[in-house]
mmCIF file of N, CA and C in Angstrom:
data_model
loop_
_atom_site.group_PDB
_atom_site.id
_atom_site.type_symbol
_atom_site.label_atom_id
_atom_site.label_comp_id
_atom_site.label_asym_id
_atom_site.label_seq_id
_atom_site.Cartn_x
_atom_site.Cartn_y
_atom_site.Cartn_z
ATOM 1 N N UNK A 609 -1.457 31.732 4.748
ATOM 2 C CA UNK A 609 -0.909 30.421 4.448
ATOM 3 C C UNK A 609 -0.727 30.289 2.933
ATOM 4 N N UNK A 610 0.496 29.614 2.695
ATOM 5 C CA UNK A 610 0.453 29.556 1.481
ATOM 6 C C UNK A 610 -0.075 28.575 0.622
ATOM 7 N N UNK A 611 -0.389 28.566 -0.572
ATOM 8 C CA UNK A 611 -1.261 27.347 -1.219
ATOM 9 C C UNK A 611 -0.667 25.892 -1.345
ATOM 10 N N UNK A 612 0.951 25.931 -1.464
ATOM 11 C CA UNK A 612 1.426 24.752 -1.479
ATOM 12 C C UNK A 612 1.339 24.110 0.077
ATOM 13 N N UNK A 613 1.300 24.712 1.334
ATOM 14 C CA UNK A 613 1.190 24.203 2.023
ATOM 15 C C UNK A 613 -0.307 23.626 2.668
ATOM 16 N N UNK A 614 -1.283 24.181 1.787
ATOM 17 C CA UNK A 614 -2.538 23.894 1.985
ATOM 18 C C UNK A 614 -3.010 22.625 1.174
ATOM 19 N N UNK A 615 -2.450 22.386 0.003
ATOM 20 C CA UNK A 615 -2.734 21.469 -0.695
ATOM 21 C C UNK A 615 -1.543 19.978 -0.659
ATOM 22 N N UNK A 616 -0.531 20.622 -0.629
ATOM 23 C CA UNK A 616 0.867 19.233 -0.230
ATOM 24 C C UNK A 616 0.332 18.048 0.173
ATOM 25 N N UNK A 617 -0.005 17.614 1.565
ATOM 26 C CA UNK A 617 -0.357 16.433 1.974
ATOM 27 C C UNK A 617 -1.290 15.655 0.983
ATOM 28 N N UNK A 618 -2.144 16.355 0.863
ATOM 29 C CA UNK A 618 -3.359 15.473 -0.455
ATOM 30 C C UNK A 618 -2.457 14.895 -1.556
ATOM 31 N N UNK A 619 -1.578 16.215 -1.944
ATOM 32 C CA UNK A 619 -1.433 15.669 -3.114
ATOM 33 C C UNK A 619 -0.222 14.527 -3.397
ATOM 34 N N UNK A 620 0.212 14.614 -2.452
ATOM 35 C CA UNK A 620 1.918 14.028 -2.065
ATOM 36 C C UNK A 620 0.973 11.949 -1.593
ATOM 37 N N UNK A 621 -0.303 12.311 -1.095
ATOM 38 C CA UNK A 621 -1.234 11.024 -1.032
ATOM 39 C C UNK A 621 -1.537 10.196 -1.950
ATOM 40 N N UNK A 622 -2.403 11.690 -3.041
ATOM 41 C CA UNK A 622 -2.981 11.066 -4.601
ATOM 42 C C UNK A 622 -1.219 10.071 -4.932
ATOM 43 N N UNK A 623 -0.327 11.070 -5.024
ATOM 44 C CA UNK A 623 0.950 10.411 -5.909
ATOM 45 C C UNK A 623 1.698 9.173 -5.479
ATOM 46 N N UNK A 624 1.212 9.104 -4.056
ATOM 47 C CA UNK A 624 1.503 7.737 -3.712
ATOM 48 C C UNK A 624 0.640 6.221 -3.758
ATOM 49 N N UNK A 625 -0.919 6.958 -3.691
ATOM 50 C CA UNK A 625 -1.098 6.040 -4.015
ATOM 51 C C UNK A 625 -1.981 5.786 -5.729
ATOM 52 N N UNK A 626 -1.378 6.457 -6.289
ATOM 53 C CA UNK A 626 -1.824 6.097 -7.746
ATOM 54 C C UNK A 626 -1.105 6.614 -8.800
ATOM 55 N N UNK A 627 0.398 6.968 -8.076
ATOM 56 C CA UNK A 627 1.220 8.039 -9.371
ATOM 57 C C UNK A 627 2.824 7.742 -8.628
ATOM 58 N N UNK A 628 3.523 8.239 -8.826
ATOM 59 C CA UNK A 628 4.666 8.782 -8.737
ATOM 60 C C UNK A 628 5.528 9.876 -8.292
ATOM 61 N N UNK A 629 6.877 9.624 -7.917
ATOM 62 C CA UNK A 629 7.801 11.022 -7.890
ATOM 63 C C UNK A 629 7.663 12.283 -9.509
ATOM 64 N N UNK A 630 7.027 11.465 -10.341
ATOM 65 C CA UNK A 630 6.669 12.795 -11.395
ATOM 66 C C UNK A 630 5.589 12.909 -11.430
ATOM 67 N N UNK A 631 4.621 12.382 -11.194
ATOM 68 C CA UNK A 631 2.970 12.977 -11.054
ATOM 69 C C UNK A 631 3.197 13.956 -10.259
ATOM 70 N N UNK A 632 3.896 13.423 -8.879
ATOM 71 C CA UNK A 632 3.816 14.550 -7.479
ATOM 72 C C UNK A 632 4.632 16.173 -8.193
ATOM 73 N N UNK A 633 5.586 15.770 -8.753
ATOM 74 C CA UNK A 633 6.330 17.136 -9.550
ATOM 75 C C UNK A 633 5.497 17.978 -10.337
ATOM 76 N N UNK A 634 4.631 17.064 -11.064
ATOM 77 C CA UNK A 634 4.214 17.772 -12.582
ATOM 78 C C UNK A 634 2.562 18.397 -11.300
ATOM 79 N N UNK A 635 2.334 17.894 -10.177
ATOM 80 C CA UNK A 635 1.020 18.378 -9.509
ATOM 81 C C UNK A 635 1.581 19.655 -8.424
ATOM 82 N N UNK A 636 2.752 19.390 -8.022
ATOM 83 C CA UNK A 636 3.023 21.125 -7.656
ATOM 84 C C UNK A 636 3.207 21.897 -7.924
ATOM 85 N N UNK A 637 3.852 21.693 -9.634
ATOM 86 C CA UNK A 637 4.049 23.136 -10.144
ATOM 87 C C UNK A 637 2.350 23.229 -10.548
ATOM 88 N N UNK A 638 1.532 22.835 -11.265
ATOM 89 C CA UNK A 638 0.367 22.312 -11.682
ATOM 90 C C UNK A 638 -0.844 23.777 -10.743
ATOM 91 N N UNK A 639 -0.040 22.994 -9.621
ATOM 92 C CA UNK A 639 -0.813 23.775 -8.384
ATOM 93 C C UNK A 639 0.067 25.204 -7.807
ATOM 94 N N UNK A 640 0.529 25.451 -8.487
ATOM 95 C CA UNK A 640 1.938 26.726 -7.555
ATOM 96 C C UNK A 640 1.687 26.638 -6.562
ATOM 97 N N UNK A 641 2.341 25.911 -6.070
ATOM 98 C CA UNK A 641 2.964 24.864 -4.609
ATOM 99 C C UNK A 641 4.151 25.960 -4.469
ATOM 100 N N UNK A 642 4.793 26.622 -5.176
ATOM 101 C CA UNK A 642 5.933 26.930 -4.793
ATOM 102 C C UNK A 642 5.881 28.923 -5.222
ATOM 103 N N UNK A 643 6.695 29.655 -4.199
ATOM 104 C CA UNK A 643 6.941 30.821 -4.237
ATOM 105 C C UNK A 643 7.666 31.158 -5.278
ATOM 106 N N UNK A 644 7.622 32.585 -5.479
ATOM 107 C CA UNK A 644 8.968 33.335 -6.823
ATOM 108 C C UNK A 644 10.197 33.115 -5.823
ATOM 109 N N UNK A 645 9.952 33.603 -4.757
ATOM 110 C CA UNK A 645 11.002 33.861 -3.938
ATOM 111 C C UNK A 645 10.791 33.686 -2.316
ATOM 112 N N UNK A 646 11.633 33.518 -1.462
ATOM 113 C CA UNK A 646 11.528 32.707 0.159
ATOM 114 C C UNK A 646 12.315 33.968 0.979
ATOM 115 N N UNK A 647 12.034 34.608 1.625
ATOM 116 C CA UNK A 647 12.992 35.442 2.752
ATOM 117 C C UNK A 647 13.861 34.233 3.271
ATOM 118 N N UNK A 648 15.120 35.435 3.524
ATOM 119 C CA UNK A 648 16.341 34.471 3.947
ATOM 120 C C UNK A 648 16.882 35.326 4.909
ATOM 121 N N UNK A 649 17.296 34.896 6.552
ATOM 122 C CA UNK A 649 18.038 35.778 7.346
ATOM 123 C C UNK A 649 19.139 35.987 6.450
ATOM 124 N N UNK A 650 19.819 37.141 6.683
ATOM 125 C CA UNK A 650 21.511 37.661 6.379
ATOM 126 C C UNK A 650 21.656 38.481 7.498
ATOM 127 N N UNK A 651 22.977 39.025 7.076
ATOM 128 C CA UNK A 651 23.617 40.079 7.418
ATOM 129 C C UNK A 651 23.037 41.350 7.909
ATOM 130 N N UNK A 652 22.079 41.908 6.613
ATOM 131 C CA UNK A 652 21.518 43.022 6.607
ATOM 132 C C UNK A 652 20.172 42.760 6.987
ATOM 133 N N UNK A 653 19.563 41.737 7.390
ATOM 134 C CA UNK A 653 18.206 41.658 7.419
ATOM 135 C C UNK A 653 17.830 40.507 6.367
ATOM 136 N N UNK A 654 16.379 40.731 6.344
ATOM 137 C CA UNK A 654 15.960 39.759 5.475
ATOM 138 C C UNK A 654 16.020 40.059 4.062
ATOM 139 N N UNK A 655 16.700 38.871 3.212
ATOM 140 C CA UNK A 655 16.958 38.903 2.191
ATOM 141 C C UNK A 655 15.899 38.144 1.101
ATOM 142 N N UNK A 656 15.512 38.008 0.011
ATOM 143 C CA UNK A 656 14.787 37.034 -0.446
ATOM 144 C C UNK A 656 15.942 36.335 -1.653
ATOM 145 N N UNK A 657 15.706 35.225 -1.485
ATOM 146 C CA UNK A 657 16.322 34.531 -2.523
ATOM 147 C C UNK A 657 14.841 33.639 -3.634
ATOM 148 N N UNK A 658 15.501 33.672 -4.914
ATOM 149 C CA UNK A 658 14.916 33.589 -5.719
ATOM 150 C C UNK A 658 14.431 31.728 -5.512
ATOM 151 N N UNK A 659 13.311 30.804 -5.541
ATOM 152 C CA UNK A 659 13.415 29.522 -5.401
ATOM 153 C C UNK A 659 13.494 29.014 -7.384
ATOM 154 N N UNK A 660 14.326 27.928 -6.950
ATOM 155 C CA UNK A 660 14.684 27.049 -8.487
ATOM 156 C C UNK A 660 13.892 26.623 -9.181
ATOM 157 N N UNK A 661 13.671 26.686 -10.723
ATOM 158 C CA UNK A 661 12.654 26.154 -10.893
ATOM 159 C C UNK A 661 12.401 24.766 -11.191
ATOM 160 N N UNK A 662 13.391 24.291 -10.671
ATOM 161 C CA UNK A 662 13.347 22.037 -10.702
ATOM 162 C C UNK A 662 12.705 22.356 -8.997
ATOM 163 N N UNK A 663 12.492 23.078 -8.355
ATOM 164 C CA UNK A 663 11.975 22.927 -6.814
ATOM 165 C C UNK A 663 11.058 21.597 -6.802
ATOM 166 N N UNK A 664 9.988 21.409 -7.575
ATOM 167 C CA UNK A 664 9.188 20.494 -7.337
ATOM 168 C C UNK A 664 9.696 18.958 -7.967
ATOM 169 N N UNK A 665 10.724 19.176 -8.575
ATOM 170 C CA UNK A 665 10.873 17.920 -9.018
ATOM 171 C C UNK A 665 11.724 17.467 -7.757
ATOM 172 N N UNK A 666 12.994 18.380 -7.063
ATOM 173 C CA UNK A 666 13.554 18.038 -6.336
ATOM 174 C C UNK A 666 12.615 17.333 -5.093
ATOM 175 N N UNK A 667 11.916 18.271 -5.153
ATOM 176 C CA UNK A 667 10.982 17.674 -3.695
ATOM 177 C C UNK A 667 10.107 16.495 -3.774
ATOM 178 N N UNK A 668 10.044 16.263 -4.775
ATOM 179 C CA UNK A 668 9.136 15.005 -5.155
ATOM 180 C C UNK A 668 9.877 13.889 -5.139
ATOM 181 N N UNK A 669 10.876 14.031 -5.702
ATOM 182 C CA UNK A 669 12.468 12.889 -5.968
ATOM 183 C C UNK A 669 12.718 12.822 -4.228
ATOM 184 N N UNK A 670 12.665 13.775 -3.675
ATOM 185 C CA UNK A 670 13.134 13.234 -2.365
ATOM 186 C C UNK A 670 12.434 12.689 -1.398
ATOM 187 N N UNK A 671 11.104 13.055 -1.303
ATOM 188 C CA UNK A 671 9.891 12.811 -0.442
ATOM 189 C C UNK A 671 9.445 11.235 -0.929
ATOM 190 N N UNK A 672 9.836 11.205 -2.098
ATOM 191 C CA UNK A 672 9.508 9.397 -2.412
ATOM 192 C C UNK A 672 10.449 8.595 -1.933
ATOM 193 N N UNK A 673 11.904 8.873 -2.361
ATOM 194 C CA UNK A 673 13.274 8.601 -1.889
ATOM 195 C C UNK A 673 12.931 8.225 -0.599
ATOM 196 N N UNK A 674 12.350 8.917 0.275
ATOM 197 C CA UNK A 674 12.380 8.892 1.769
ATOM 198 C C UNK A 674 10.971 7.760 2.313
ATOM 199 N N UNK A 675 10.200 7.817 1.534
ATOM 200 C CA UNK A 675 8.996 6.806 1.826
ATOM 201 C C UNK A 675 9.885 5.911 1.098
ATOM 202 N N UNK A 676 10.298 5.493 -0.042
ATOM 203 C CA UNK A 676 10.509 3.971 -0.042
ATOM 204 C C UNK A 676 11.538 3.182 0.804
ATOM 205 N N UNK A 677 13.056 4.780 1.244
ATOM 206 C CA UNK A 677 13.315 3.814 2.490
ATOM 207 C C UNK A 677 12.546 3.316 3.572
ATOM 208 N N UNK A 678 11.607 4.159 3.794
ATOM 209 C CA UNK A 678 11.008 3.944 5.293
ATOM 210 C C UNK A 678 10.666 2.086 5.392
ATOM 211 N N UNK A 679 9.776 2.197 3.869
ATOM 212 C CA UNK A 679 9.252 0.686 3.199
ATOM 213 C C UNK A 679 9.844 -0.508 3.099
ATOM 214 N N UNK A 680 11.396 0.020 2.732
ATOM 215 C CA UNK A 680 12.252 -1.293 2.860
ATOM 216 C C UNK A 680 12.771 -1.588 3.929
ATOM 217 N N UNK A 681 12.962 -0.394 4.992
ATOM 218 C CA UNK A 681 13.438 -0.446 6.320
ATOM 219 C C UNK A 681 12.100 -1.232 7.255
ATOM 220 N N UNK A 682 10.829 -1.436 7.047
ATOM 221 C CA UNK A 682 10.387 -1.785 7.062
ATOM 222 C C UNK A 682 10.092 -3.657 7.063
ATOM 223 N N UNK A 683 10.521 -3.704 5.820
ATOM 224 C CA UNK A 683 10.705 -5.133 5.032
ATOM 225 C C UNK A 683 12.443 -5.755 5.326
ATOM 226 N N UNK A 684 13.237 -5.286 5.797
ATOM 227 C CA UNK A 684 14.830 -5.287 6.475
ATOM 228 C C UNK A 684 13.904 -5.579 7.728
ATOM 229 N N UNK A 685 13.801 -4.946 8.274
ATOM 230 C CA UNK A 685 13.563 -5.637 9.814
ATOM 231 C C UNK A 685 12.531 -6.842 9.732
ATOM 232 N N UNK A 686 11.521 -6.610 9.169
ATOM 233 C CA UNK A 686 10.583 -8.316 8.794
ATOM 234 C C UNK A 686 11.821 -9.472 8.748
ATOM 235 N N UNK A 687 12.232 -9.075 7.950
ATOM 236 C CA UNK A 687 13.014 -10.461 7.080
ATOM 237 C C UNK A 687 14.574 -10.525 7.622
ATOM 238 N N UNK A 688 14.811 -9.491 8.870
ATOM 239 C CA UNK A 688 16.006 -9.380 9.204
ATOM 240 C C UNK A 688 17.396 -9.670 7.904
ATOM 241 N N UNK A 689 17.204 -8.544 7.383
ATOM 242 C CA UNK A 689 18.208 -8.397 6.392
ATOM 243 C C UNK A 689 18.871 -7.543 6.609
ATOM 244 N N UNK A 690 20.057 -6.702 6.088
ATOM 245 C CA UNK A 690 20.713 -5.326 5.828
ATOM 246 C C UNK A 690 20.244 -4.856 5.048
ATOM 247 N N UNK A 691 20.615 -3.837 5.210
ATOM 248 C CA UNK A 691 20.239 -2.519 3.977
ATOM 249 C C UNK A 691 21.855 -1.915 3.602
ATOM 250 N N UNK A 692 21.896 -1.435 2.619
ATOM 251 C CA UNK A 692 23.146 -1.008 2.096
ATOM 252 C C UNK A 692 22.432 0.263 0.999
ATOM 253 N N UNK A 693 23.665 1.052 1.207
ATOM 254 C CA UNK A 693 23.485 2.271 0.276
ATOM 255 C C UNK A 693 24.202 2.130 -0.829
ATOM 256 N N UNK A 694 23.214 3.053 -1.545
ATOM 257 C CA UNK A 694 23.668 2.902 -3.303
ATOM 258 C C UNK A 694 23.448 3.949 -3.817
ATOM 259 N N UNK A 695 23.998 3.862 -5.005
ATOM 260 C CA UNK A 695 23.679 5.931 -5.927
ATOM 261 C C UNK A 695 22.519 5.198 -6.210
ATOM 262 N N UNK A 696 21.591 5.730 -5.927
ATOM 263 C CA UNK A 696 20.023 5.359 -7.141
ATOM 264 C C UNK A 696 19.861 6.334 -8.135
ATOM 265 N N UNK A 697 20.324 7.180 -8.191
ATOM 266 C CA UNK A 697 20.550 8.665 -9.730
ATOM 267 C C UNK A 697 21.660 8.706 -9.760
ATOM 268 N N UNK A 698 22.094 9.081 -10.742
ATOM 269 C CA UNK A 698 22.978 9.850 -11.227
ATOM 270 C C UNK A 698 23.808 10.465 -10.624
ATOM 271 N N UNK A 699 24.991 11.549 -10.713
ATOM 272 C CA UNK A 699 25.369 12.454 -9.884
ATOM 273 C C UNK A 699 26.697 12.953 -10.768
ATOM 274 N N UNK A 700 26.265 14.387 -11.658
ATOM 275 C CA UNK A 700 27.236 14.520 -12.645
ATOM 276 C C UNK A 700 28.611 14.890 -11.600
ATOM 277 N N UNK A 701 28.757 15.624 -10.426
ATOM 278 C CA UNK A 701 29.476 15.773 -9.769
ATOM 279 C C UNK A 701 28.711 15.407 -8.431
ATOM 280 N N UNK A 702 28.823 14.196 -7.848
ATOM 281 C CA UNK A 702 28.200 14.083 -6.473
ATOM 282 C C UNK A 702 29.001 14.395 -5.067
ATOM 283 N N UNK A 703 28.624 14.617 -4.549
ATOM 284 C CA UNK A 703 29.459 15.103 -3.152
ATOM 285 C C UNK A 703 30.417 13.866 -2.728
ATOM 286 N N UNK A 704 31.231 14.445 -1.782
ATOM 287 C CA UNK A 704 32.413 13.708 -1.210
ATOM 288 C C UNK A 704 31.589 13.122 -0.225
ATOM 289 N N UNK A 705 30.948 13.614 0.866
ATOM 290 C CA UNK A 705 30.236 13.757 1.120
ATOM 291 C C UNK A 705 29.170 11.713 1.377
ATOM 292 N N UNK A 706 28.600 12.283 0.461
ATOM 293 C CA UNK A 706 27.963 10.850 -0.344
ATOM 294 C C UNK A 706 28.356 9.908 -0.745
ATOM 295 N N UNK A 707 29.513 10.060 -1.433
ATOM 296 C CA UNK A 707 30.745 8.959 -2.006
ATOM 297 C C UNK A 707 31.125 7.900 -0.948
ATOM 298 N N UNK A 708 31.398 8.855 0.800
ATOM 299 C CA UNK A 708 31.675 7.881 1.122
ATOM 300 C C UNK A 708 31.174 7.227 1.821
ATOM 301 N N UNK A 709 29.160 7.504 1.622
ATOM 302 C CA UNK A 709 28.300 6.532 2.162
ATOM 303 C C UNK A 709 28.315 5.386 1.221
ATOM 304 N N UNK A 710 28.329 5.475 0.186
ATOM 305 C CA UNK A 710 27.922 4.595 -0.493
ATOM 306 C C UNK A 710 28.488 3.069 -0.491
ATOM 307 N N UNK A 711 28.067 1.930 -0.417
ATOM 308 C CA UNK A 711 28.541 0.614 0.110
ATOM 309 C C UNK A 711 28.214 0.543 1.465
ATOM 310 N N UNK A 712 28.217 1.360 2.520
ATOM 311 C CA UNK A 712 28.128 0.948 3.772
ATOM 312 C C UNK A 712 26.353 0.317 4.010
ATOM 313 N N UNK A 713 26.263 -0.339 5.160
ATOM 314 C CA UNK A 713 25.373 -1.045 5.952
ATOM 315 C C UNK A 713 24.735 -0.309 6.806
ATOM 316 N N UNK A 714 23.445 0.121 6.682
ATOM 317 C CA UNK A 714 22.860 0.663 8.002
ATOM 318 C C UNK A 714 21.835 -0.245 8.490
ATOM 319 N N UNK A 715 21.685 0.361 9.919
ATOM 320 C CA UNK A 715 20.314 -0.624 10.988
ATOM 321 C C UNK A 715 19.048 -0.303 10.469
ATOM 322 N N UNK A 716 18.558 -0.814 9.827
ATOM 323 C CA UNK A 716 17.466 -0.450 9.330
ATOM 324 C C UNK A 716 15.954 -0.313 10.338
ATOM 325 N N UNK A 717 16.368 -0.700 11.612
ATOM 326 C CA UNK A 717 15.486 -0.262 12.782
ATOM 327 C C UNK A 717 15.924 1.186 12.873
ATOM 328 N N UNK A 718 16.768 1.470 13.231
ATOM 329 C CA UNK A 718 17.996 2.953 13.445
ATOM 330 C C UNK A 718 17.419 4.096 12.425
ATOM 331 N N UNK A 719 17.241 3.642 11.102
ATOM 332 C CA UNK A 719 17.172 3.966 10.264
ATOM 333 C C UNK A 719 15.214 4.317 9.921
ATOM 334 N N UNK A 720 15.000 3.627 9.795
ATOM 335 C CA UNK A 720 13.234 3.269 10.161
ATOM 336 C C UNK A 720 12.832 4.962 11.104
ATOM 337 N N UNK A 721 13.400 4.686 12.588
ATOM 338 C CA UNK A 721 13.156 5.703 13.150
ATOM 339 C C UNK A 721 13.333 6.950 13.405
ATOM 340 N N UNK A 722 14.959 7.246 12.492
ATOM 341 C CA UNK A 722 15.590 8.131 12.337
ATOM 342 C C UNK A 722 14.349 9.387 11.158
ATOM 343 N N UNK A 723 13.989 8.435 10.450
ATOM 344 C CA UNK A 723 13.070 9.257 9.471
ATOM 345 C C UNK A 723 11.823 9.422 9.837
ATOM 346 N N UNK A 724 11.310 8.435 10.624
ATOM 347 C CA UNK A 724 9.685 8.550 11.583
ATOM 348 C C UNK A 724 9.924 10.178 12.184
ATOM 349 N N UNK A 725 11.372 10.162 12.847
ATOM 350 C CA UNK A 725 11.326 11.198 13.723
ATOM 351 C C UNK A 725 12.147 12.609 13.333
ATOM 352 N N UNK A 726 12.358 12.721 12.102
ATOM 353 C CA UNK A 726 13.040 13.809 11.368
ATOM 354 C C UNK A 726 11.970 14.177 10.368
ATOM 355 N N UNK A 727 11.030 14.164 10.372
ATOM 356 C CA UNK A 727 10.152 14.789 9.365
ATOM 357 C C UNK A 727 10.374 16.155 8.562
ATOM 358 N N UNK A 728 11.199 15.618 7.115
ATOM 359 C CA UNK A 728 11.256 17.181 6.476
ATOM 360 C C UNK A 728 12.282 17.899 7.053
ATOM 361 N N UNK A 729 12.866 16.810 7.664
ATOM 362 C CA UNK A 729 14.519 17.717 8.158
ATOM 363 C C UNK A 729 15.514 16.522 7.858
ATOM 364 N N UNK A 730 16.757 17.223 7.660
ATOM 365 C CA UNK A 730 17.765 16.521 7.754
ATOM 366 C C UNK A 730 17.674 15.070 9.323
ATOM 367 N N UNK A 731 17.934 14.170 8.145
ATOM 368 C CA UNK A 731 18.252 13.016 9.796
ATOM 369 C C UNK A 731 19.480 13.296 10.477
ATOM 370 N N UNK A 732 19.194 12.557 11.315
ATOM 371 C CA UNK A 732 20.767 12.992 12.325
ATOM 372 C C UNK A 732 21.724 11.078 11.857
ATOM 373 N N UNK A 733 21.118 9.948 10.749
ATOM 374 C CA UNK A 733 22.030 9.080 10.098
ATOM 375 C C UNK A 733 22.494 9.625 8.899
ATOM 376 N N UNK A 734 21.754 11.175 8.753
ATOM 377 C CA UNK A 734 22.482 11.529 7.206
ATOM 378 C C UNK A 734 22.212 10.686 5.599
ATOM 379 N N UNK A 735 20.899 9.939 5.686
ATOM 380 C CA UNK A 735 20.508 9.810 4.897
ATOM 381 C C UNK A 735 18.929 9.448 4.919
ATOM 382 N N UNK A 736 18.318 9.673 3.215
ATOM 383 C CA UNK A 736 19.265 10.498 2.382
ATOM 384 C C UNK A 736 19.624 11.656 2.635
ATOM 385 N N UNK A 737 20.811 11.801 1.929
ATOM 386 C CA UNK A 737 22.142 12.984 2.345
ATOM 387 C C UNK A 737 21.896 14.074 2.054
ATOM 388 N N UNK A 738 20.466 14.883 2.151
ATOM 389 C CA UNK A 738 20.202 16.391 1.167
ATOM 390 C C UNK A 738 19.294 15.544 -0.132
ATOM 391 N N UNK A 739 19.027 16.709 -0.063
ATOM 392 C CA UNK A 739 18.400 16.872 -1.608
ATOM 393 C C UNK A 739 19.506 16.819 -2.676
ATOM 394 N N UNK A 740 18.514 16.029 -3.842
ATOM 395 C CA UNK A 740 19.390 15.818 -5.143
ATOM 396 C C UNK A 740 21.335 15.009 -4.938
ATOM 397 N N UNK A 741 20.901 14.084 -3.609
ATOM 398 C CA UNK A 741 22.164 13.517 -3.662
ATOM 399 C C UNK A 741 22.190 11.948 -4.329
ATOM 400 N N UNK A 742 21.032 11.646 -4.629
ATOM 401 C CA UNK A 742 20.862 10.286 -5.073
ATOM 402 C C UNK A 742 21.156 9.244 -4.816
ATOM 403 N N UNK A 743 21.179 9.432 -3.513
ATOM 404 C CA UNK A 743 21.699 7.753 -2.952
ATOM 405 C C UNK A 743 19.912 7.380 -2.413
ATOM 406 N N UNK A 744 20.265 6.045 -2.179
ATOM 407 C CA UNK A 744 18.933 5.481 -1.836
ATOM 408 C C UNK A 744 19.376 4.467 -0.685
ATOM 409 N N UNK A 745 18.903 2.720 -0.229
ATOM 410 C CA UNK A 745 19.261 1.752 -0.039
ATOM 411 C C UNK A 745 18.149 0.356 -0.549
ATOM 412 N N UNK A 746 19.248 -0.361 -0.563
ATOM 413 C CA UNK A 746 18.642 -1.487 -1.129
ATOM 414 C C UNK A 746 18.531 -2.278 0.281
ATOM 415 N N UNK A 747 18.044 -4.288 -0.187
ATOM 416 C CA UNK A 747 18.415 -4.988 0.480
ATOM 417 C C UNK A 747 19.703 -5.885 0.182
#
């Protein structure tokens, strides 16, 4: 087993409840949470590809991204409001992709459960849209 997967949950805990999407970054590399390199099926067999070294920031930016929707999807259904998507970062070139979530309305029940039940995988509402796409939602 590897060490990032032995230590993750704790620490992804500490950063929520007393830190941040950069505590959680600056505590996986901290901890080498992360491999030189990941086997990858191909063609020829298994290949290794090299992992990035923003890996932990990405994963931290997104794993929060994804708890604070859960939170407002949460607080949308209390208060029966909408939720609407927005760039929350940046995006020196952002996907097409993303562009043309942005402004729309989702069910924030729909939404709520879509991420309860996609853990660490792509949702099947498509947001958020991947890693490093920077959309979020508001109320």
């Amino acid at each position: 087993m590897k060490k990032g997967t032995e230590v993750y949950a704790q620490l992804l805990l500490d950063a929520a409840s007393s830190g941040n999407e950069q505590s959680l970054a600056t505590a996986l590399k901290e901890n080498n949470c992360f491999a030189e390199k990941e086997p990858r099926n191909g063609k020829n067999g298994v290949n290794y590809v090299k992992i990035p070294h923003t890996a932990n920031q990405t994963l931290a930016e997104s794993e929060f991204n994804r708890f604070y929707i859960r939170g407002l999807a949460l607080k949308a259904i209390e208060t029966q409001q909408a939720l609407t998507i927005y760039r929350a970062k940046h995006a020196e070139n952002p996907r097409s992709e993303s562009e043309i979530m942005v402004g729309k309305q989702v069910n924030a029940e729909k939404l709520l459960n879509d991420l309860r039940n996609n853990i660490g995988v792509d949702t099947i509402l498509g947001l958020p849209p991947g890693p490093n796409s920077g959309l979020s939602v508001r109320l």
